[in-house]
PDB file of N, CA and C in Angstrom:
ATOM      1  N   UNK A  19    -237.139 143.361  29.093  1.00 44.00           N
ATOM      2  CA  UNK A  19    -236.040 143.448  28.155  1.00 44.00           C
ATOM      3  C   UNK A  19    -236.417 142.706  26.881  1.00 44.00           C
ATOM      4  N   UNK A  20    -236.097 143.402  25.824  1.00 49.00           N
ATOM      5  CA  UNK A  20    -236.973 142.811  24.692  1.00 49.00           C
ATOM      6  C   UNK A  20    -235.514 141.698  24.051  1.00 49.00           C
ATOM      7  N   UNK A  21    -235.922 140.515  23.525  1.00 52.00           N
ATOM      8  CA  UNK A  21    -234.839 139.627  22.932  1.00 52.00           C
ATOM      9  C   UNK A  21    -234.503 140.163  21.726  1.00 52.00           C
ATOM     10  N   UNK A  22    -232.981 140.202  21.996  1.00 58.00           N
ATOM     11  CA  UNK A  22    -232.142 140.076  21.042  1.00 58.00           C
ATOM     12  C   UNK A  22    -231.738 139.074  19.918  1.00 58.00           C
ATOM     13  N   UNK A  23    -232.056 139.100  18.801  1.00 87.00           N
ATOM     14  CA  UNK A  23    -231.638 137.967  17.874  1.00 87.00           C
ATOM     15  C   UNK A  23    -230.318 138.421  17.494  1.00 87.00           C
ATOM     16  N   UNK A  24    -229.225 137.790  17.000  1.00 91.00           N
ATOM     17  CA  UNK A  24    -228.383 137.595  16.033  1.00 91.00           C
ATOM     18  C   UNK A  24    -227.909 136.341  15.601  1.00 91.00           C
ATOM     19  N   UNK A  25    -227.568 136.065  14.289  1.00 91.00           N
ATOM     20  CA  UNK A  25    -227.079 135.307  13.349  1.00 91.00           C
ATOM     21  C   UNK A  25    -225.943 135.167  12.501  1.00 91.00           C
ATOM     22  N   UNK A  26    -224.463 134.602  12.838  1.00 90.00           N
ATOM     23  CA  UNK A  26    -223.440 135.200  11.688  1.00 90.00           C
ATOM     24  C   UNK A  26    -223.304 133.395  11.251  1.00 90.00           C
ATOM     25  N   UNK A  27    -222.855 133.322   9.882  1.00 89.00           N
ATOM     26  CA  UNK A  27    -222.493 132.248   9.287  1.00 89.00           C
ATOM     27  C   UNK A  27    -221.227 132.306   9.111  1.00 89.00           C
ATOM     28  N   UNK A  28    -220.385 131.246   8.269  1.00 90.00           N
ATOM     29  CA  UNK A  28    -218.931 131.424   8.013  1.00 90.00           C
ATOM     30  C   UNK A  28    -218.103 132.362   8.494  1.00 90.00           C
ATOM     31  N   UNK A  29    -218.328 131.752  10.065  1.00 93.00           N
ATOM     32  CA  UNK A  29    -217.482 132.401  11.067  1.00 93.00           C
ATOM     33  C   UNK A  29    -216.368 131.303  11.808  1.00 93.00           C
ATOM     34  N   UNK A  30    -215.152 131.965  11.572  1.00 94.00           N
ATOM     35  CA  UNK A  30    -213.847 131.105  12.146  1.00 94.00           C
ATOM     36  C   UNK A  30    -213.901 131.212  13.016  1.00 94.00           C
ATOM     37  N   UNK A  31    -213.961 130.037  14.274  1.00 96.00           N
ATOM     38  CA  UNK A  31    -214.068 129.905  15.416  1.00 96.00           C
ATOM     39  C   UNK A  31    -213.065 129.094  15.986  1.00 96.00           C
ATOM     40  N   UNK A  32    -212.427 130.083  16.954  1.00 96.00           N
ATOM     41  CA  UNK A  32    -210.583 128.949  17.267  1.00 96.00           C
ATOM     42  C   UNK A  32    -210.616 129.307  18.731  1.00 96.00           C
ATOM     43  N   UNK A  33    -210.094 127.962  19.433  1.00 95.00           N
ATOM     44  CA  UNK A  33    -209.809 127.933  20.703  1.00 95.00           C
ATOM     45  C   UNK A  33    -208.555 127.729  20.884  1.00 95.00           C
ATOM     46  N   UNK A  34    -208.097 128.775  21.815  1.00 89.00           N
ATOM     47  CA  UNK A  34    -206.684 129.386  21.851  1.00 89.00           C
ATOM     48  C   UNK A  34    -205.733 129.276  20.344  1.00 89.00           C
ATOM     49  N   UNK A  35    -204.815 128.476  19.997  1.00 88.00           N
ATOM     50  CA  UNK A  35    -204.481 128.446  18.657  1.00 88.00           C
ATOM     51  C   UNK A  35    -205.201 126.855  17.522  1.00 88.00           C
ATOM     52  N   UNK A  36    -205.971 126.585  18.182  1.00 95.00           N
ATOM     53  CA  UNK A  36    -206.513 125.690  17.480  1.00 95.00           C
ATOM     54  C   UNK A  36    -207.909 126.078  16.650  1.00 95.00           C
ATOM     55  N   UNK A  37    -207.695 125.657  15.604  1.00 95.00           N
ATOM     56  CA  UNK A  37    -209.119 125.815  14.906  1.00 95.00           C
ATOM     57  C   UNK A  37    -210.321 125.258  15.226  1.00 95.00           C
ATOM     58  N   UNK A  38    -211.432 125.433  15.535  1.00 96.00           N
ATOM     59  CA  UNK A  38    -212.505 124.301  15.644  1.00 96.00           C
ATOM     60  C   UNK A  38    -213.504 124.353  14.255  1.00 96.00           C
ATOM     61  N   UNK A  39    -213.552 125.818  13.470  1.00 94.00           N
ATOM     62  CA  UNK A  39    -214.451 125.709  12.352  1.00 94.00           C
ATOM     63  C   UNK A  39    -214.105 126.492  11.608  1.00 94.00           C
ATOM     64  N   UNK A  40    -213.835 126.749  10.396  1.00 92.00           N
ATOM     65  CA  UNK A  40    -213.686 127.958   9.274  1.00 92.00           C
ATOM     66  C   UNK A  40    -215.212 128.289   8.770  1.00 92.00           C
ATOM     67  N   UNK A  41    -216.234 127.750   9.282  1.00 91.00           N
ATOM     68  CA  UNK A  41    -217.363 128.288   8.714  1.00 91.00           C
ATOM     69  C   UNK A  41    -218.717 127.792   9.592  1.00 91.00           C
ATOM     70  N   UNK A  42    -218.404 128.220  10.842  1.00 94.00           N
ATOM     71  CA  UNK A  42    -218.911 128.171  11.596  1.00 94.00           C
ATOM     72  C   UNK A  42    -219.983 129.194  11.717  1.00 94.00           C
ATOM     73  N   UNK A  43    -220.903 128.886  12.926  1.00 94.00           N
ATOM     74  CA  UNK A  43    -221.781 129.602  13.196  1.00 94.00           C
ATOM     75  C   UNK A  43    -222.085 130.408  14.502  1.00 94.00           C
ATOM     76  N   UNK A  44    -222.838 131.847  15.016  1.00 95.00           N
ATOM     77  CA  UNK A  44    -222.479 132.289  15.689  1.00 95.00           C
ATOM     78  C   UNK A  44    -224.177 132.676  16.269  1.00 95.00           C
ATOM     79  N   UNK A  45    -224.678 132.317  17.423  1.00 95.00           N
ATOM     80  CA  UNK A  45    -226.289 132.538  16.941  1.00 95.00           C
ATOM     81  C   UNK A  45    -226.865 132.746  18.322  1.00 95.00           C
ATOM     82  N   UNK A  46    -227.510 134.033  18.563  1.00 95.00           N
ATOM     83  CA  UNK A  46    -227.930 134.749  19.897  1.00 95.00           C
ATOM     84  C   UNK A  46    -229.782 134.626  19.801  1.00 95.00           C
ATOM     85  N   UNK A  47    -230.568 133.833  20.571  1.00 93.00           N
ATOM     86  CA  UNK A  47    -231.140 133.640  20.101  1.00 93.00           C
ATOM     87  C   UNK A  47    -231.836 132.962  21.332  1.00 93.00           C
ATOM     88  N   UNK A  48    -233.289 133.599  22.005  1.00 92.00           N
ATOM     89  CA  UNK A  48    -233.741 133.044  23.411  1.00 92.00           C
ATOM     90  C   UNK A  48    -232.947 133.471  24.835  1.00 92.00           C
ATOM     91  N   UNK A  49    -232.328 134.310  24.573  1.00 92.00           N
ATOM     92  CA  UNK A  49    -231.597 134.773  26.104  1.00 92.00           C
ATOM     93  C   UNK A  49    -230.166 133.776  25.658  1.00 92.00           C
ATOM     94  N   UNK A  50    -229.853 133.072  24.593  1.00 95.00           N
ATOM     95  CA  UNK A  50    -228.203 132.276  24.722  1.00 95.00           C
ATOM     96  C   UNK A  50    -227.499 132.764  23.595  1.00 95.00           C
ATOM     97  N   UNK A  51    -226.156 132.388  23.862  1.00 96.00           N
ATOM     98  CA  UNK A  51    -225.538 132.386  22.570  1.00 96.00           C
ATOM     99  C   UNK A  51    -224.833 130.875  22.804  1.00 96.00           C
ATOM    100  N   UNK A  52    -224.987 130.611  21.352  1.00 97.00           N
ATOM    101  CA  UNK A  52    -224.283 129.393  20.969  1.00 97.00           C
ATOM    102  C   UNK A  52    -223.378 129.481  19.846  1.00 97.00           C
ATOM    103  N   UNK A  53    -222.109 128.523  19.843  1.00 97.00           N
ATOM    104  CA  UNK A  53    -221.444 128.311  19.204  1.00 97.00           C
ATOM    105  C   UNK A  53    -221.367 127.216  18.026  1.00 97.00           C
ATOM    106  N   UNK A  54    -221.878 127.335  16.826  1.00 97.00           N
ATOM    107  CA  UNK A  54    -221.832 126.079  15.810  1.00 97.00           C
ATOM    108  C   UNK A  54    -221.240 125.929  15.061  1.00 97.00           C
ATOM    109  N   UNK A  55    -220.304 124.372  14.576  1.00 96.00           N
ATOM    110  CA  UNK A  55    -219.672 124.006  13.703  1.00 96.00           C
ATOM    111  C   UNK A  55    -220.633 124.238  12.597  1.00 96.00           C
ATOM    112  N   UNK A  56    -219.955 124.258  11.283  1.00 91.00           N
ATOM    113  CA  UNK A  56    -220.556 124.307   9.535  1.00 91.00           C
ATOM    114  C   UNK A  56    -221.514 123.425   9.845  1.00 91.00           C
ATOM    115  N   UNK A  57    -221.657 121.952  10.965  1.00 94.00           N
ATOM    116  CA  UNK A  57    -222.736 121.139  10.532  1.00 94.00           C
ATOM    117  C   UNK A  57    -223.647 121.514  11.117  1.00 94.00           C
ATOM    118  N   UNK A  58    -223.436 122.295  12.459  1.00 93.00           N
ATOM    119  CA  UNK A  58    -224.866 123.078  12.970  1.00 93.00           C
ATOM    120  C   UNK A  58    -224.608 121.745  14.950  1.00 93.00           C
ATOM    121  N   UNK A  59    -223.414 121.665  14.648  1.00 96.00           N
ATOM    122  CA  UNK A  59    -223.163 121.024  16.105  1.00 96.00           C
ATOM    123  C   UNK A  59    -222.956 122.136  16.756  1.00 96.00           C
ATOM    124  N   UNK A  60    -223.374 121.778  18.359  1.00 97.00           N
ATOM    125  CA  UNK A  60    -222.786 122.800  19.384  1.00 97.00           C
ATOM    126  C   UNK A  60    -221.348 122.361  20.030  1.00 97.00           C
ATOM    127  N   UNK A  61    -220.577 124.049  19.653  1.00 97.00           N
ATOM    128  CA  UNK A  61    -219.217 123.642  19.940  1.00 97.00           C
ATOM    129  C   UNK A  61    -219.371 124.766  21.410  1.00 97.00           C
ATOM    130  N   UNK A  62    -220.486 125.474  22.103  1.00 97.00           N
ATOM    131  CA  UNK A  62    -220.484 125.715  23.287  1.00 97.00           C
ATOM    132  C   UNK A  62    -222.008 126.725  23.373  1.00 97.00           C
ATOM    133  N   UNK A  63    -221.746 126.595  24.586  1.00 97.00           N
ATOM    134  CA  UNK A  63    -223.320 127.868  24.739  1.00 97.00           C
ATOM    135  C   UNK A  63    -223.547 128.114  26.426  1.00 97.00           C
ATOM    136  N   UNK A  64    -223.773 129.637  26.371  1.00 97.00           N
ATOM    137  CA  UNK A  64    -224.576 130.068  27.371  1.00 97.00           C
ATOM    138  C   UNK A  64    -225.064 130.821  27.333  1.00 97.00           C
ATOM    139  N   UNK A  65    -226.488 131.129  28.371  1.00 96.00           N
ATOM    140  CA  UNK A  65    -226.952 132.389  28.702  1.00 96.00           C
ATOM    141  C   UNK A  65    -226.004 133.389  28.303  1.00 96.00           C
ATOM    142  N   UNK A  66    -226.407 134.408  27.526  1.00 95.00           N
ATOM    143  CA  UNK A  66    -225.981 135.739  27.223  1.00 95.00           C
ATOM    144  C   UNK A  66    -225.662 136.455  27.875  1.00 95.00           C
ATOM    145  N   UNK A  67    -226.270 136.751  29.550  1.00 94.00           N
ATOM    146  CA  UNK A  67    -225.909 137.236  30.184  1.00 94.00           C
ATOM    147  C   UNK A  67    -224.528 136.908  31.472  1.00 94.00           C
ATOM    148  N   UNK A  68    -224.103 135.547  30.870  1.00 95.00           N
ATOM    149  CA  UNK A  68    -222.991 135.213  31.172  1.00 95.00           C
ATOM    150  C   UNK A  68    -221.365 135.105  30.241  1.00 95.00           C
ATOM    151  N   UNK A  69    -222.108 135.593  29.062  1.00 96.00           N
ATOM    152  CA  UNK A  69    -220.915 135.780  28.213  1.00 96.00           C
ATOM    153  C   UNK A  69    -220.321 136.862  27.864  1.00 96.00           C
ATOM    154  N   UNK A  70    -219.228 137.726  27.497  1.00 95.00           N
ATOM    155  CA  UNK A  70    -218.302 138.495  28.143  1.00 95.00           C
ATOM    156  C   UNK A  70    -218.012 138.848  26.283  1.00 95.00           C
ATOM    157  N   UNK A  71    -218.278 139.725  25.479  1.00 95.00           N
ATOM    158  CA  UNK A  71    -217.572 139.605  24.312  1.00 95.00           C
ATOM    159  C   UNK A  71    -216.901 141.021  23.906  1.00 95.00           C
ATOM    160  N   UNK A  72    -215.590 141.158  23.494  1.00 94.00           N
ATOM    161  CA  UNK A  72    -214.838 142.011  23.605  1.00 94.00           C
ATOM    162  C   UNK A  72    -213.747 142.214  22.489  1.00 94.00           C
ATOM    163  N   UNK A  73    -213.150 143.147  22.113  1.00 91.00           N
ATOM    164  CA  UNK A  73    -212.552 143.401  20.931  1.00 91.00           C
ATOM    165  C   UNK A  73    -210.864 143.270  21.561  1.00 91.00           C
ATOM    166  N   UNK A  74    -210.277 142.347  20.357  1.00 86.00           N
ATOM    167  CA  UNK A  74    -208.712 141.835  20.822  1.00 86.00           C
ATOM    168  C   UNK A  74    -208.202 143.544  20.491  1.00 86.00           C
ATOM    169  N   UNK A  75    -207.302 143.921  21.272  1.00 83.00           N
ATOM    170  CA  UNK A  75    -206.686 145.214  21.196  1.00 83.00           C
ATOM    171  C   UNK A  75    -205.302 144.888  19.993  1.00 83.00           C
ATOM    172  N   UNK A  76    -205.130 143.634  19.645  1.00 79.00           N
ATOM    173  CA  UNK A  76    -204.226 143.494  18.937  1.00 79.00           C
ATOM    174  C   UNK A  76    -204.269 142.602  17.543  1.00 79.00           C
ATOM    175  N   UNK A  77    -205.444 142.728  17.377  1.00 70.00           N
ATOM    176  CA  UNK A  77    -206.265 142.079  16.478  1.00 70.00           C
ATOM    177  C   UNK A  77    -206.839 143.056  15.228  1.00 70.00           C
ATOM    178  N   UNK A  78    -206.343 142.075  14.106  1.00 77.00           N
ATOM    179  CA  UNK A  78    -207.591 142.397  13.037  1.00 77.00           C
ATOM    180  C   UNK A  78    -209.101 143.370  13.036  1.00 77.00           C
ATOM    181  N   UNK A  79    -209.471 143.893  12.650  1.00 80.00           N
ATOM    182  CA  UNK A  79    -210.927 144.786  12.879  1.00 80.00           C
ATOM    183  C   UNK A  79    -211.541 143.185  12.674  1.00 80.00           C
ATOM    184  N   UNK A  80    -211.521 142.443  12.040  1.00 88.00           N
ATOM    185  CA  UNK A  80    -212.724 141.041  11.687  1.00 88.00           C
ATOM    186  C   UNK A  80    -212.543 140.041  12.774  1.00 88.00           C
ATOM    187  N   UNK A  81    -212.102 140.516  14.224  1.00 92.00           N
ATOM    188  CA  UNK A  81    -212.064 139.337  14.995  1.00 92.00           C
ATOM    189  C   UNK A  81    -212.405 140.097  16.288  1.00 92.00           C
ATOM    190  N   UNK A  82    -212.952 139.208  17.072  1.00 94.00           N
ATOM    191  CA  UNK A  82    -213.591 139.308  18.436  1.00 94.00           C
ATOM    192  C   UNK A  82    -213.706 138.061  19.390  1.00 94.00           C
ATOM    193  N   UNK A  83    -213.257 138.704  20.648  1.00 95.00           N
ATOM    194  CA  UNK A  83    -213.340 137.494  21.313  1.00 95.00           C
ATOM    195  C   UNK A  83    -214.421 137.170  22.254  1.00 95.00           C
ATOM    196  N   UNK A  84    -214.713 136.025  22.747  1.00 96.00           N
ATOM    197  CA  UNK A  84    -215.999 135.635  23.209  1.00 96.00           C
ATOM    198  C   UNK A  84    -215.331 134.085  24.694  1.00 96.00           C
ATOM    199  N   UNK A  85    -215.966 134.821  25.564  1.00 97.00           N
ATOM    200  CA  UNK A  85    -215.922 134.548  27.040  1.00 97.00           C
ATOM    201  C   UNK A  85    -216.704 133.523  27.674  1.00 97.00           C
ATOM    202  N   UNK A  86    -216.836 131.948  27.082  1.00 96.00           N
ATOM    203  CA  UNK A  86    -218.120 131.410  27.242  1.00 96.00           C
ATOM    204  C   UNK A  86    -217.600 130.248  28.055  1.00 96.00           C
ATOM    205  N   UNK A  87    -218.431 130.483  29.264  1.00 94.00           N
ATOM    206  CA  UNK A  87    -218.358 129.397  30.165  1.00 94.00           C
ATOM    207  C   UNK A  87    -216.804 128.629  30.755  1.00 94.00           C
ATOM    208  N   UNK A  88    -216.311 129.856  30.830  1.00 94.00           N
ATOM    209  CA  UNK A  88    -214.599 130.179  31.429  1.00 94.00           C
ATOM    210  C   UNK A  88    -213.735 130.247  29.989  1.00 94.00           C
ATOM    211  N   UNK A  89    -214.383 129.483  28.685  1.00 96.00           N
ATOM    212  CA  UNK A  89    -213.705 129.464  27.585  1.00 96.00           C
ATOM    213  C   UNK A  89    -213.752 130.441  26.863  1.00 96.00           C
ATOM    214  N   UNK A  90    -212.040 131.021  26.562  1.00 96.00           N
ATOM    215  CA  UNK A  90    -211.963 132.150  25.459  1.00 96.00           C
ATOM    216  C   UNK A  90    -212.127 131.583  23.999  1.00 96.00           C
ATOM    217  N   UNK A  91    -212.759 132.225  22.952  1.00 97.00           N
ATOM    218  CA  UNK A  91    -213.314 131.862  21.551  1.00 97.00           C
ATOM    219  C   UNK A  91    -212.542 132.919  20.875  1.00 97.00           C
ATOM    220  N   UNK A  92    -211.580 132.816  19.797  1.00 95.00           N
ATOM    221  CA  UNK A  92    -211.613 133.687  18.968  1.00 95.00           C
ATOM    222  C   UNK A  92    -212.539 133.619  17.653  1.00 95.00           C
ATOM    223  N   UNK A  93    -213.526 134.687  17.366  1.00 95.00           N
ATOM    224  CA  UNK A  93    -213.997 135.091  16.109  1.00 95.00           C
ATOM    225  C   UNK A  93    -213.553 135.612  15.091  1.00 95.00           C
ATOM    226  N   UNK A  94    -213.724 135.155  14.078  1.00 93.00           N
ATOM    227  CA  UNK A  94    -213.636 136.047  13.062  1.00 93.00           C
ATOM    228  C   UNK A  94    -214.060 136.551  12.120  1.00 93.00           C
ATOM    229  N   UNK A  95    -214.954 136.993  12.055  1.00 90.00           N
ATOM    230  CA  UNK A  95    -215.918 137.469  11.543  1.00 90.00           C
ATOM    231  C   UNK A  95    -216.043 138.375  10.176  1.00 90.00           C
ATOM    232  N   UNK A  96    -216.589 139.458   9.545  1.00 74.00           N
ATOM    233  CA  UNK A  96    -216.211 140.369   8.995  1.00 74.00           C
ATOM    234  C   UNK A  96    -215.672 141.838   9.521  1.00 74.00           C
ATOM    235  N   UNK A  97    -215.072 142.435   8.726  1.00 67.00           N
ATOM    236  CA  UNK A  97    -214.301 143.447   8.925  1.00 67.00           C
ATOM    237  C   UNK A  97    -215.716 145.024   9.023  1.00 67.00           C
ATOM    238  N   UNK A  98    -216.159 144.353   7.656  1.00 66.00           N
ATOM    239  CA  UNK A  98    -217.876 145.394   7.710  1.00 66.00           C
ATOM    240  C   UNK A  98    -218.738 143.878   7.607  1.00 66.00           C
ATOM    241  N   UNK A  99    -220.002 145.222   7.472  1.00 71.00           N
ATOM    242  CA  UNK A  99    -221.068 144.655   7.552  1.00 71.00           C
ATOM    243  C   UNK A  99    -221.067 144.086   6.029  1.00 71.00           C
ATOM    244  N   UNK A 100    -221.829 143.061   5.440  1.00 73.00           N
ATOM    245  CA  UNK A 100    -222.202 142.894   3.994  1.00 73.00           C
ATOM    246  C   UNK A 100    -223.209 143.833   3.385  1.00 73.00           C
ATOM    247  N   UNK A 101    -222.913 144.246   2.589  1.00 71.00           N
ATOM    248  CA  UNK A 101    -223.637 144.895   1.011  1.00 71.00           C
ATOM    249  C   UNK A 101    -225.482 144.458   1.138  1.00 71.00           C
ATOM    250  N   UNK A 102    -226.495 145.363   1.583  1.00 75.00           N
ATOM    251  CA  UNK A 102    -227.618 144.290   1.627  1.00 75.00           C
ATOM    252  C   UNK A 102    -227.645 143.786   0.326  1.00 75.00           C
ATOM    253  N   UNK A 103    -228.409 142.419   0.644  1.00 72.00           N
ATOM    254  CA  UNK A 103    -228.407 141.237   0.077  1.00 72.00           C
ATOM    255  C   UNK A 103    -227.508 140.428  -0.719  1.00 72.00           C
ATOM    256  N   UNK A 104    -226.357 140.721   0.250  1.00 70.00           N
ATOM    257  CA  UNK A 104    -224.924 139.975  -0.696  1.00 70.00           C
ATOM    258  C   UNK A 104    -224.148 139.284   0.988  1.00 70.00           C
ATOM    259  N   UNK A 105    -224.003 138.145   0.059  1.00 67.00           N
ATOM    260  CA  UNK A 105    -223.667 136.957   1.487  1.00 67.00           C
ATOM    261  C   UNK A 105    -222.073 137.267   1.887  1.00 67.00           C
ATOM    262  N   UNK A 106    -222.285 136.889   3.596  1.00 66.00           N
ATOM    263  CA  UNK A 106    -221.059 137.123   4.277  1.00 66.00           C
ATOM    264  C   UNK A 106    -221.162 137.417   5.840  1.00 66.00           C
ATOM    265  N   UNK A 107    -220.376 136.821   6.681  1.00 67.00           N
ATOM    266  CA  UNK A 107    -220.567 137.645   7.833  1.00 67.00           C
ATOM    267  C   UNK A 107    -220.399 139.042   8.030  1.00 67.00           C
ATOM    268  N   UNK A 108    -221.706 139.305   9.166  1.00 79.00           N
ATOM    269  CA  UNK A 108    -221.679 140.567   9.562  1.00 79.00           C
ATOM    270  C   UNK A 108    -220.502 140.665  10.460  1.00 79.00           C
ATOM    271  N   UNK A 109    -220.041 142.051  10.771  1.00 84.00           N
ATOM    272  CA  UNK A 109    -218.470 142.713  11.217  1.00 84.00           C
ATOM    273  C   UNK A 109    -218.475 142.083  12.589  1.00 84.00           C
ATOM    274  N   UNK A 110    -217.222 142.287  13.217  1.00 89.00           N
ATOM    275  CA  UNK A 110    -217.365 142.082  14.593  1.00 89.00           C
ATOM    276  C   UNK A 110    -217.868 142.516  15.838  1.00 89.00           C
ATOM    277  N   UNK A 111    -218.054 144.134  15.428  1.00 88.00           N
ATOM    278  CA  UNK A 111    -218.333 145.468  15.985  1.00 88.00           C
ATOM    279  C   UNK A 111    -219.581 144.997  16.320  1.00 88.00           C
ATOM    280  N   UNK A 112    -220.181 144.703  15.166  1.00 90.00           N
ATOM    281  CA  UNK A 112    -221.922 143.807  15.182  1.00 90.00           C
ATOM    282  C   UNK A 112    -222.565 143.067  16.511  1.00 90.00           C
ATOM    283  N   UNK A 113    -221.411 142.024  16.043  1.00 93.00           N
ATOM    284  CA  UNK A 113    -221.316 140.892  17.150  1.00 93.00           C
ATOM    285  C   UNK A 113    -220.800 141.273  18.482  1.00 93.00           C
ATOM    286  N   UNK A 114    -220.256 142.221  18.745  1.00 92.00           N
ATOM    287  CA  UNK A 114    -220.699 142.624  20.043  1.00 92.00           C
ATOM    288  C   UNK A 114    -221.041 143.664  21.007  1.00 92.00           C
ATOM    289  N   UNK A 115    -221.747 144.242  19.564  1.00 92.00           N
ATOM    290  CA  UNK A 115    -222.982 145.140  20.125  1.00 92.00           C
ATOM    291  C   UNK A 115    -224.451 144.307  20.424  1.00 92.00           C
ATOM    292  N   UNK A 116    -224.688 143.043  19.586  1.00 92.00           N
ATOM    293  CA  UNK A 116    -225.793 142.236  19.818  1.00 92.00           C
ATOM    294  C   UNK A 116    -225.570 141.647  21.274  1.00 92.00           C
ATOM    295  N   UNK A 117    -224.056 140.780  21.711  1.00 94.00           N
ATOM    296  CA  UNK A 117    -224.330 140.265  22.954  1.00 94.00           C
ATOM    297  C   UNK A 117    -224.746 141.223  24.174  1.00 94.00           C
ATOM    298  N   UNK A 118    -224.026 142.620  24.156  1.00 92.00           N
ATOM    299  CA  UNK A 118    -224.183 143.366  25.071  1.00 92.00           C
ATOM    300  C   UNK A 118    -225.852 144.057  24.957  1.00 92.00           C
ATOM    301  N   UNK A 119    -226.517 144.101  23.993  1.00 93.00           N
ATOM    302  CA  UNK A 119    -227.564 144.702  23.939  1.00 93.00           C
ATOM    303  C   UNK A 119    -228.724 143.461  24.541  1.00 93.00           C
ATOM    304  N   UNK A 120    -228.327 142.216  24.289  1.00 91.00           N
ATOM    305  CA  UNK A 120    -229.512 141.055  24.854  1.00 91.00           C
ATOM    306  C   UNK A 120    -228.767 140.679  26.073  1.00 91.00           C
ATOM    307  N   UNK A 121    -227.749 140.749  26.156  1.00 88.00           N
ATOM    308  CA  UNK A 121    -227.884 141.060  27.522  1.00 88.00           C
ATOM    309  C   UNK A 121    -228.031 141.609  28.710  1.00 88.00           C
ATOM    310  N   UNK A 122    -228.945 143.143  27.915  1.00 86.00           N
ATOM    311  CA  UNK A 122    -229.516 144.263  29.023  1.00 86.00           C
ATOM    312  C   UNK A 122    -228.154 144.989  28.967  1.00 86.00           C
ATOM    313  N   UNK A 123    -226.962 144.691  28.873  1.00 77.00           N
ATOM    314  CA  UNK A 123    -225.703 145.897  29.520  1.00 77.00           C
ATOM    315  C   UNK A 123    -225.583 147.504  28.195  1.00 77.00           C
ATOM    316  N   UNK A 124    -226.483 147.566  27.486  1.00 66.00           N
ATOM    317  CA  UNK A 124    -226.630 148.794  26.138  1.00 66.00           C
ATOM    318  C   UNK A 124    -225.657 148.157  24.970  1.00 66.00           C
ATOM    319  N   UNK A 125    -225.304 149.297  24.513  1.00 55.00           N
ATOM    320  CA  UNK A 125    -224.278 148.879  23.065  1.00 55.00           C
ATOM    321  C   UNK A 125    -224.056 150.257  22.666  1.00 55.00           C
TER     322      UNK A 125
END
């Protein structure tokens, strides 16, 4: 199975109704995904193939949720992709077509 990279920046990352980052980071990378505050702290992580990421049915197109280590994450990401070479997170759709693709399940 060949590794999957992904990378999103200034990504809102909230646990249940609490905020943990408005410009957080989102980063698949070695078989894990991890969760980082703006300073590049880990606010969680696991193996990829234990994380679960899925689109809120009642949600925004720019948000996705993420299943890590019993903890639900809301994302929020972009709505599209960015303009090449013009800054912004990539969509959500993105983000979880990358977890499901490194983690072997397709996309």
């Amino acid at each position: 199975m060949a590794e999957q990279e992904f990378t999103a920046r200034g990504v809102r990352i909230e646990k249940r109704l609490r905020s943990l980052t408005r410009a957080g980071q989102v980063r698949i990378k070695d078989g894990r995904l991890q969760l980082l505050t703006s300073y590049g702290s880990e606010i969680d992580s696991a193996p990829v193939q234990a994380v679960r990421a899925s689109k809120p049915w009642f949600a925004h197109e720019d948000r996705a949720l993420a299943d890590v280590n019993g903890t639900r994450y809301t994302l929020t990401l972009g709505e599209t992709d960015p303009a090449p070479g013009k800054p912004g997170p990539p969509s959500a759709r993105r983000f979880i077509e990358a977890v499901r693709k490194a983690a072997g399940r397709g996309g």
